Amino acid sequence: DVKVTQSSRYLVKRTGEKVFLECVQDMDHENMFWYRQDPGLGLRLIYFSYDVKMKEKGDIPEGYSVSREKKERFSLILESASTNQTSMYLCASSPDISGANVLTFGAGSRLTVL
Amino acid sequence: GENVEQHPSTLSVQEGDSAVIKCTYSDSASNYFPWYKQELGKRPQLIIDIRSNVGEKKDQRIAVTLNKTAKHFSLHITETQPEDSAVYFCAFIPRYSSASKIIFGSGTRLSIRP
């Protein structure tokens, strides 16, 4: 019954490494999102996409990029990981239907950058 | 900028008592206000939402009220039970941005004392 799948639950990377976080949804949703969750800061939007190959910056895009080549897949890329990017990353999707903005979240990817 | 302030950050109530969480948003033209619940180790899930054409919405022990003039909305949980212990996030969609963009508050950690 899993609808939004994040490929990695736990990752440990070194400073300067390139990191890929993958997210796949099977609900045919138009919209996909990447949030970062830190204690006391809530869920902060990094990037979102409303269509294939389309993307918009969220509130904290610096140090991140995204890719959406297929409707079901939305990838978050850290070109050169830094220790301040240690966090829980949550992917979500929603349908593009007026009045139906409900987000379905993935289980999260906990990234540690050493 | 677009933001929502959420208070309190932590809340502890006796089982059976009521809990109230408040959020104040910045965009007076916003018209959709959801609440998400995140239990320990799990993904956030929508528990209730309200749109700007209603002032209050109820679902069993949970209710949400909206005051558009004051730009705030609140979550009310009555007859609290142990399973209500979780982190609660309010959210809104800024009117003058992509209809897909959902901004979250910083979260309230609710603890129910037996």
PDB file of C-alpha atoms in Angstrom:
ATOM      1  CA  ASP A   1       0.000   0.000   0.000  1.00  0.00           C
ATOM      2  CA  VAL A   2       3.066   2.241  -0.132  1.00  0.00           C
ATOM      3  CA  LYS A   3       2.307   5.249  -2.354  1.00  0.00           C
ATOM      4  CA  VAL A   4       5.352   7.522  -1.962  1.00  0.00           C
ATOM      5  CA  THR A   5       8.636   5.670  -1.757  1.00  0.00           C
ATOM      6  CA  GLN A   6      11.968   7.181  -0.835  1.00  0.00           C
ATOM      7  CA  SER A   7      14.844   5.001  -1.946  1.00  0.00           C
ATOM      8  CA  SER A   8      17.055   5.407   1.109  1.00  0.00           C
ATOM      9  CA  ARG A   9      15.960   5.577   4.748  1.00  0.00           C
ATOM     10  CA  TYR A  10      19.435   6.266   6.108  1.00  0.00           C
ATOM     11  CA  LEU A  11      22.532   7.648   4.401  1.00  0.00           C
ATOM     12  CA  VAL A  12      25.935   8.651   5.701  1.00  0.00           C
ATOM     13  CA  LYS A  13      28.072  10.779   3.394  1.00  0.00           C
ATOM     14  CA  ARG A  14      31.273  12.770   3.640  1.00  0.00           C
ATOM     15  CA  THR A  15      31.617  16.508   3.147  1.00  0.00           C
ATOM     16  CA  GLY A  16      31.958  17.328  -0.540  1.00  0.00           C
ATOM     17  CA  GLU A  17      30.287  14.158  -1.801  1.00  0.00           C
ATOM     18  CA  LYS A  18      27.445  14.307  -4.294  1.00  0.00           C
ATOM     19  CA  VAL A  19      24.207  12.933  -2.888  1.00  0.00           C
ATOM     20  CA  PHE A  20      21.102  11.740  -4.709  1.00  0.00           C
ATOM     21  CA  LEU A  21      17.807  11.265  -2.908  1.00  0.00           C
ATOM     22  CA  GLU A  22      15.172   9.513  -4.982  1.00  0.00           C
ATOM     23  CA  CYS A  23      11.408   9.659  -4.589  1.00  0.00           C
ATOM     24  CA  VAL A  24       8.777   7.729  -6.541  1.00  0.00           C
ATOM     25  CA  GLN A  25       4.986   8.002  -6.306  1.00  0.00           C
ATOM     26  CA  ASP A  26       2.441   5.657  -7.831  1.00  0.00           C
ATOM     27  CA  MET A  27      -0.662   7.872  -7.576  1.00  0.00           C
ATOM     28  CA  ASP A  28      -0.192   9.743 -10.879  1.00  0.00           C
ATOM     29  CA  HIS A  29       0.128  13.021  -8.956  1.00  0.00           C
ATOM     30  CA  GLU A  30       1.192  16.143 -10.816  1.00  0.00           C
ATOM     31  CA  ASN A  31       2.868  17.855  -7.866  1.00  0.00           C
ATOM     32  CA  MET A  32       5.918  16.636  -5.987  1.00  0.00           C
ATOM     33  CA  PHE A  33       7.832  18.255  -3.155  1.00  0.00           C
ATOM     34  CA  TRP A  34      11.024  17.999  -1.156  1.00  0.00           C
ATOM     35  CA  TYR A  35      10.940  19.208   2.441  1.00  0.00           C
ATOM     36  CA  ARG A  36      13.617  19.264   5.060  1.00  0.00           C
ATOM     37  CA  GLN A  37      12.668  18.556   8.685  1.00  0.00           C
ATOM     38  CA  ASP A  38      14.767  19.845  11.578  1.00  0.00           C
ATOM     39  CA  PRO A  39      13.788  20.038  15.272  1.00  0.00           C
ATOM     40  CA  GLY A  40      12.125  23.339  16.100  1.00  0.00           C
ATOM     41  CA  LEU A  41      12.065  24.440  12.460  1.00  0.00           C
ATOM     42  CA  GLY A  42       9.210  22.332  11.173  1.00  0.00           C
ATOM     43  CA  LEU A  43       9.003  21.313   7.542  1.00  0.00           C
ATOM     44  CA  ARG A  44      10.823  23.693   5.234  1.00  0.00           C
ATOM     45  CA  LEU A  45      10.209  23.529   1.495  1.00  0.00           C
ATOM     46  CA  ILE A  46      13.346  23.070  -0.592  1.00  0.00           C
ATOM     47  CA  TYR A  47      11.925  22.631  -4.118  1.00  0.00           C
ATOM     48  CA  PHE A  48       8.719  21.512  -5.705  1.00  0.00           C
ATOM     49  CA  SER A  49       7.595  20.468  -9.150  1.00  0.00           C
ATOM     50  CA  TYR A  50       4.136  20.831 -10.714  1.00  0.00           C
ATOM     51  CA  ASP A  51       4.888  18.991 -13.953  1.00  0.00           C
ATOM     52  CA  VAL A  52       7.547  16.958 -15.691  1.00  0.00           C
ATOM     53  CA  LYS A  53      10.708  19.019 -16.177  1.00  0.00           C
ATOM     54  CA  MET A  54       9.141  21.910 -14.267  1.00  0.00           C
ATOM     55  CA  LYS A  55      10.433  23.053 -10.890  1.00  0.00           C
ATOM     56  CA  GLU A  56      10.177  25.962  -8.512  1.00  0.00           C
ATOM     57  CA  LYS A  57      12.336  27.012  -5.614  1.00  0.00           C
ATOM     58  CA  GLY A  58      10.949  26.734  -2.138  1.00  0.00           C
ATOM     59  CA  ASP A  59      12.183  28.615   0.907  1.00  0.00           C
ATOM     60  CA  ILE A  60      15.640  27.026   1.240  1.00  0.00           C
ATOM     61  CA  PRO A  61      16.902  25.968  -2.221  1.00  0.00           C
ATOM     62  CA  GLU A  62      20.539  26.939  -1.688  1.00  0.00           C
ATOM     63  CA  GLY A  63      22.871  23.975  -1.963  1.00  0.00           C
ATOM     64  CA  TYR A  64      20.212  21.781  -3.594  1.00  0.00           C
ATOM     65  CA  SER A  65      18.960  21.002  -7.067  1.00  0.00           C
ATOM     66  CA  VAL A  66      16.180  18.746  -8.330  1.00  0.00           C
ATOM     67  CA  SER A  67      15.292  16.688 -11.346  1.00  0.00           C
ATOM     68  CA  ARG A  68      11.933  15.517 -12.635  1.00  0.00           C
ATOM     69  CA  GLU A  69      12.341  13.626 -15.902  1.00  0.00           C
ATOM     70  CA  LYS A  70       9.302  11.411 -15.351  1.00  0.00           C
ATOM     71  CA  LYS A  71       6.001  12.193 -13.698  1.00  0.00           C
ATOM     72  CA  GLU A  72       6.397   9.587 -10.985  1.00  0.00           C
ATOM     73  CA  ARG A  73       9.978  10.406  -9.987  1.00  0.00           C
ATOM     74  CA  PHE A  74      11.430  13.476  -8.257  1.00  0.00           C
ATOM     75  CA  SER A  75      15.091  13.537  -7.268  1.00  0.00           C
ATOM     76  CA  LEU A  76      16.871  15.818  -4.842  1.00  0.00           C
ATOM     77  CA  ILE A  77      20.554  16.420  -5.494  1.00  0.00           C
ATOM     78  CA  LEU A  78      23.181  17.789  -3.164  1.00  0.00           C
ATOM     79  CA  GLU A  79      26.076  18.683  -5.482  1.00  0.00           C
ATOM     80  CA  SER A  80      28.595  18.983  -2.650  1.00  0.00           C
ATOM     81  CA  ALA A  81      27.255  17.862   0.691  1.00  0.00           C
ATOM     82  CA  SER A  82      28.030  19.931   3.770  1.00  0.00           C
ATOM     83  CA  THR A  83      27.566  19.176   7.455  1.00  0.00           C
ATOM     84  CA  ASN A  84      24.717  21.694   7.744  1.00  0.00           C
ATOM     85  CA  GLN A  85      22.737  19.553   5.333  1.00  0.00           C
ATOM     86  CA  THR A  86      22.530  16.779   7.915  1.00  0.00           C
ATOM     87  CA  SER A  87      18.775  16.413   8.306  1.00  0.00           C
ATOM     88  CA  MET A  88      15.640  14.388   7.653  1.00  0.00           C
ATOM     89  CA  TYR A  89      14.407  14.827   4.079  1.00  0.00           C
ATOM     90  CA  LEU A  90      10.755  14.214   3.289  1.00  0.00           C
ATOM     91  CA  CYS A  91       9.321  13.792  -0.178  1.00  0.00           C
ATOM     92  CA  ALA A  92       5.614  14.366  -0.803  1.00  0.00           C
ATOM     93  CA  SER A  93       3.161  14.449  -3.678  1.00  0.00           C
ATOM     94  CA  SER A  94      -0.298  15.884  -4.282  1.00  0.00           C
ATOM     95  CA  PRO A  95      -2.827  15.905  -7.108  1.00  0.00           C
ATOM     96  CA  ASP A  96      -3.301  19.038  -9.167  1.00  0.00           C
ATOM     97  CA  ILE A  97      -6.979  19.337  -8.474  1.00  0.00           C
ATOM     98  CA  SER A  98      -8.453  22.534  -7.116  1.00  0.00           C
ATOM     99  CA  GLY A  99      -9.619  21.901  -3.595  1.00  0.00           C
ATOM    100  CA  ALA A 100      -7.617  18.686  -3.192  1.00  0.00           C
ATOM    101  CA  ASN A 101      -4.222  19.803  -1.982  1.00  0.00           C
ATOM    102  CA  VAL A 102      -3.634  16.872   0.358  1.00  0.00           C
ATOM    103  CA  LEU A 103       0.017  15.897   0.598  1.00  0.00           C
ATOM    104  CA  THR A 104       1.041  12.251   0.804  1.00  0.00           C
ATOM    105  CA  PHE A 105       4.460  11.931   2.376  1.00  0.00           C
ATOM    106  CA  GLY A 106       7.184   9.350   2.018  1.00  0.00           C
ATOM    107  CA  ALA A 107       8.807   7.724   5.033  1.00  0.00           C
ATOM    108  CA  GLY A 108      11.762  10.105   4.961  1.00  0.00           C
ATOM    109  CA  SER A 109      15.499   9.867   4.303  1.00  0.00           C
ATOM    110  CA  ARG A 110      17.798  10.660   7.198  1.00  0.00           C
ATOM    111  CA  LEU A 111      21.059  12.050   5.851  1.00  0.00           C
ATOM    112  CA  THR A 112      24.179  12.454   7.963  1.00  0.00           C
ATOM    113  CA  VAL A 113      27.084  14.391   6.483  1.00  0.00           C
ATOM    114  CA  LEU A 114      30.397  13.849   8.257  1.00  0.00           C
TER     115      LEU A 114
ATOM    116  CA  GLY B   1       7.642  36.867   3.127  1.00  0.00           C
ATOM    117  CA  GLU B   2       5.266  33.966   3.227  1.00  0.00           C
ATOM    118  CA  ASN B   3       5.247  32.358   6.627  1.00  0.00           C
ATOM    119  CA  VAL B   4       3.100  30.927   9.359  1.00  0.00           C
ATOM    120  CA  GLU B   5       3.860  31.192  13.069  1.00  0.00           C
ATOM    121  CA  GLN B   6       2.786  28.323  15.272  1.00  0.00           C
ATOM    122  CA  HIS B   7       2.393  28.314  19.079  1.00  0.00           C
ATOM    123  CA  PRO B   8       3.145  26.752  21.430  1.00  0.00           C
ATOM    124  CA  SER B   9       6.168  24.700  20.420  1.00  0.00           C
ATOM    125  CA  THR B  10       5.458  22.164  23.167  1.00  0.00           C
ATOM    126  CA  LEU B  11       2.238  21.390  24.995  1.00  0.00           C
ATOM    127  CA  SER B  12       1.538  18.936  27.787  1.00  0.00           C
ATOM    128  CA  VAL B  13      -2.036  18.210  28.875  1.00  0.00           C
ATOM    129  CA  GLN B  14      -3.728  15.767  31.201  1.00  0.00           C
ATOM    130  CA  GLU B  15      -5.515  12.922  29.493  1.00  0.00           C
ATOM    131  CA  GLY B  16      -9.137  13.915  28.999  1.00  0.00           C
ATOM    132  CA  ASP B  17      -8.414  17.648  28.912  1.00  0.00           C
ATOM    133  CA  SER B  18      -8.475  19.816  25.797  1.00  0.00           C
ATOM    134  CA  ALA B  19      -5.513  21.028  23.736  1.00  0.00           C
ATOM    135  CA  VAL B  20      -5.379  24.120  21.539  1.00  0.00           C
ATOM    136  CA  ILE B  21      -2.682  24.999  19.002  1.00  0.00           C
ATOM    137  CA  LYS B  22      -2.683  28.364  17.222  1.00  0.00           C
ATOM    138  CA  CYS B  23      -1.197  29.559  13.953  1.00  0.00           C
ATOM    139  CA  THR B  24      -0.918  33.034  12.455  1.00  0.00           C
ATOM    140  CA  TYR B  25      -0.281  33.436   8.753  1.00  0.00           C
ATOM    141  CA  SER B  26       1.069  36.256   6.641  1.00  0.00           C
ATOM    142  CA  ASP B  27      -0.973  36.190   3.423  1.00  0.00           C
ATOM    143  CA  SER B  28      -4.488  37.522   3.953  1.00  0.00           C
ATOM    144  CA  ALA B  29      -5.601  36.150   0.590  1.00  0.00           C
ATOM    145  CA  SER B  30      -4.830  32.529   1.525  1.00  0.00           C
ATOM    146  CA  ASN B  31      -7.791  30.198   1.387  1.00  0.00           C
ATOM    147  CA  TYR B  32      -6.651  26.733   2.421  1.00  0.00           C
ATOM    148  CA  PHE B  33      -5.429  25.730   5.891  1.00  0.00           C
ATOM    149  CA  PRO B  34      -4.569  22.084   6.649  1.00  0.00           C
ATOM    150  CA  TRP B  35      -3.300  20.432   9.820  1.00  0.00           C
ATOM    151  CA  TYR B  36      -0.907  17.482   9.759  1.00  0.00           C
ATOM    152  CA  LYS B  37      -0.082  15.053  12.543  1.00  0.00           C
ATOM    153  CA  GLN B  38       3.256  13.264  12.781  1.00  0.00           C
ATOM    154  CA  GLU B  39       3.549  10.425  15.269  1.00  0.00           C
ATOM    155  CA  LEU B  40       6.980   9.429  16.476  1.00  0.00           C
ATOM    156  CA  GLY B  41       8.965   7.782  13.686  1.00  0.00           C
ATOM    157  CA  LYS B  42       6.161   8.118  11.170  1.00  0.00           C
ATOM    158  CA  ARG B  43       5.351  10.351   8.248  1.00  0.00           C
ATOM    159  CA  PRO B  44       3.083  13.420   8.559  1.00  0.00           C
ATOM    160  CA  GLN B  45      -0.551  12.807   7.697  1.00  0.00           C
ATOM    161  CA  LEU B  46      -3.442  15.181   7.119  1.00  0.00           C
ATOM    162  CA  ILE B  47      -5.948  15.145   9.967  1.00  0.00           C
ATOM    163  CA  ILE B  48      -8.233  18.063   9.096  1.00  0.00           C
ATOM    164  CA  ASP B  49      -8.342  21.080   6.817  1.00  0.00           C
ATOM    165  CA  ILE B  50     -10.451  24.198   6.414  1.00  0.00           C
ATOM    166  CA  ARG B  51     -11.113  26.556   3.539  1.00  0.00           C
ATOM    167  CA  SER B  52     -11.679  30.263   3.768  1.00  0.00           C
ATOM    168  CA  ASN B  53     -15.407  30.120   3.123  1.00  0.00           C
ATOM    169  CA  VAL B  54     -16.028  28.414   6.486  1.00  0.00           C
ATOM    170  CA  GLY B  55     -15.205  29.564  10.013  1.00  0.00           C
ATOM    171  CA  GLU B  56     -15.163  26.191  11.736  1.00  0.00           C
ATOM    172  CA  LYS B  57     -14.940  22.537  10.850  1.00  0.00           C
ATOM    173  CA  LYS B  58     -15.301  19.560  13.160  1.00  0.00           C
ATOM    174  CA  ASP B  59     -14.398  15.887  12.910  1.00  0.00           C
ATOM    175  CA  GLN B  60     -15.185  13.924  16.084  1.00  0.00           C
ATOM    176  CA  ARG B  61     -12.786  15.194  18.769  1.00  0.00           C
ATOM    177  CA  ILE B  62     -10.882  17.486  16.425  1.00  0.00           C
ATOM    178  CA  ALA B  63     -11.972  20.937  15.282  1.00  0.00           C
ATOM    179  CA  VAL B  64     -10.341  23.768  13.401  1.00  0.00           C
ATOM    180  CA  THR B  65     -11.415  27.414  13.568  1.00  0.00           C
ATOM    181  CA  LEU B  66     -10.436  30.161  11.174  1.00  0.00           C
ATOM    182  CA  ASN B  67     -10.447  33.914  11.759  1.00  0.00           C
ATOM    183  CA  LYS B  68      -9.594  35.570   8.443  1.00  0.00           C
ATOM    184  CA  THR B  69      -9.746  39.086   9.823  1.00  0.00           C
ATOM    185  CA  ALA B  70      -7.090  38.330  12.419  1.00  0.00           C
ATOM    186  CA  LYS B  71      -5.270  35.932  10.030  1.00  0.00           C
ATOM    187  CA  HIS B  72      -5.128  33.054  12.447  1.00  0.00           C
ATOM    188  CA  PHE B  73      -6.473  29.526  12.691  1.00  0.00           C
ATOM    189  CA  SER B  74      -6.479  27.025  15.540  1.00  0.00           C
ATOM    190  CA  LEU B  75      -6.631  23.296  16.129  1.00  0.00           C
ATOM    191  CA  HIS B  76      -8.764  22.105  19.046  1.00  0.00           C
ATOM    192  CA  ILE B  77      -8.545  18.573  20.404  1.00  0.00           C
ATOM    193  CA  THR B  78     -11.094  17.637  23.055  1.00  0.00           C
ATOM    194  CA  GLU B  79     -11.080  14.668  25.459  1.00  0.00           C
ATOM    195  CA  THR B  80      -7.427  14.007  24.681  1.00  0.00           C
ATOM    196  CA  GLN B  81      -6.183  10.428  24.602  1.00  0.00           C
ATOM    197  CA  PRO B  82      -2.668   8.900  24.668  1.00  0.00           C
ATOM    198  CA  GLU B  83      -2.752   8.351  20.897  1.00  0.00           C
ATOM    199  CA  ASP B  84      -3.035  12.112  20.420  1.00  0.00           C
ATOM    200  CA  SER B  85       0.622  12.444  21.481  1.00  0.00           C
ATOM    201  CA  ALA B  86       2.453  13.611  18.349  1.00  0.00           C
ATOM    202  CA  VAL B  87       3.858  16.643  16.585  1.00  0.00           C
ATOM    203  CA  TYR B  88       1.197  18.766  14.905  1.00  0.00           C
ATOM    204  CA  PHE B  89       1.912  21.080  11.974  1.00  0.00           C
ATOM    205  CA  CYS B  90      -0.315  23.806  10.647  1.00  0.00           C
ATOM    206  CA  ALA B  91       0.099  24.881   7.026  1.00  0.00           C
ATOM    207  CA  PHE B  92      -1.274  27.222   4.399  1.00  0.00           C
ATOM    208  CA  ILE B  93      -1.019  27.934   0.699  1.00  0.00           C
ATOM    209  CA  PRO B  94       0.114  31.509  -0.037  1.00  0.00           C
ATOM    210  CA  ARG B  95      -2.352  33.045  -2.426  1.00  0.00           C
ATOM    211  CA  TYR B  96       0.164  34.755  -4.690  1.00  0.00           C
ATOM    212  CA  SER B  97       2.336  31.778  -5.407  1.00  0.00           C
ATOM    213  CA  SER B  98       1.908  28.507  -7.196  1.00  0.00           C
ATOM    214  CA  ALA B  99      -1.284  26.827  -6.084  1.00  0.00           C
ATOM    215  CA  SER B 100       0.824  23.802  -5.227  1.00  0.00           C
ATOM    216  CA  LYS B 101       3.105  25.456  -2.685  1.00  0.00           C
ATOM    217  CA  ILE B 102       2.268  24.506   0.900  1.00  0.00           C
ATOM    218  CA  ILE B 103       4.088  26.282   3.737  1.00  0.00           C
ATOM    219  CA  PHE B 104       4.291  24.620   7.171  1.00  0.00           C
ATOM    220  CA  GLY B 105       4.572  26.002  10.682  1.00  0.00           C
ATOM    221  CA  SER B 106       7.379  24.968  12.999  1.00  0.00           C
ATOM    222  CA  GLY B 107       5.303  22.306  14.753  1.00  0.00           C
ATOM    223  CA  THR B 108       3.857  21.682  18.224  1.00  0.00           C
ATOM    224  CA  ARG B 109       4.912  18.647  20.227  1.00  0.00           C
ATOM    225  CA  LEU B 110       1.818  17.534  22.151  1.00  0.00           C
ATOM    226  CA  SER B 111       2.245  15.181  25.094  1.00  0.00           C
ATOM    227  CA  ILE B 112      -0.709  13.597  26.871  1.00  0.00           C
ATOM    228  CA  ARG B 113      -0.089  12.853  30.554  1.00  0.00           C
ATOM    229  CA  PRO B 114      -1.858   9.753  31.926  1.00  0.00           C
TER     230      PRO B 114
END
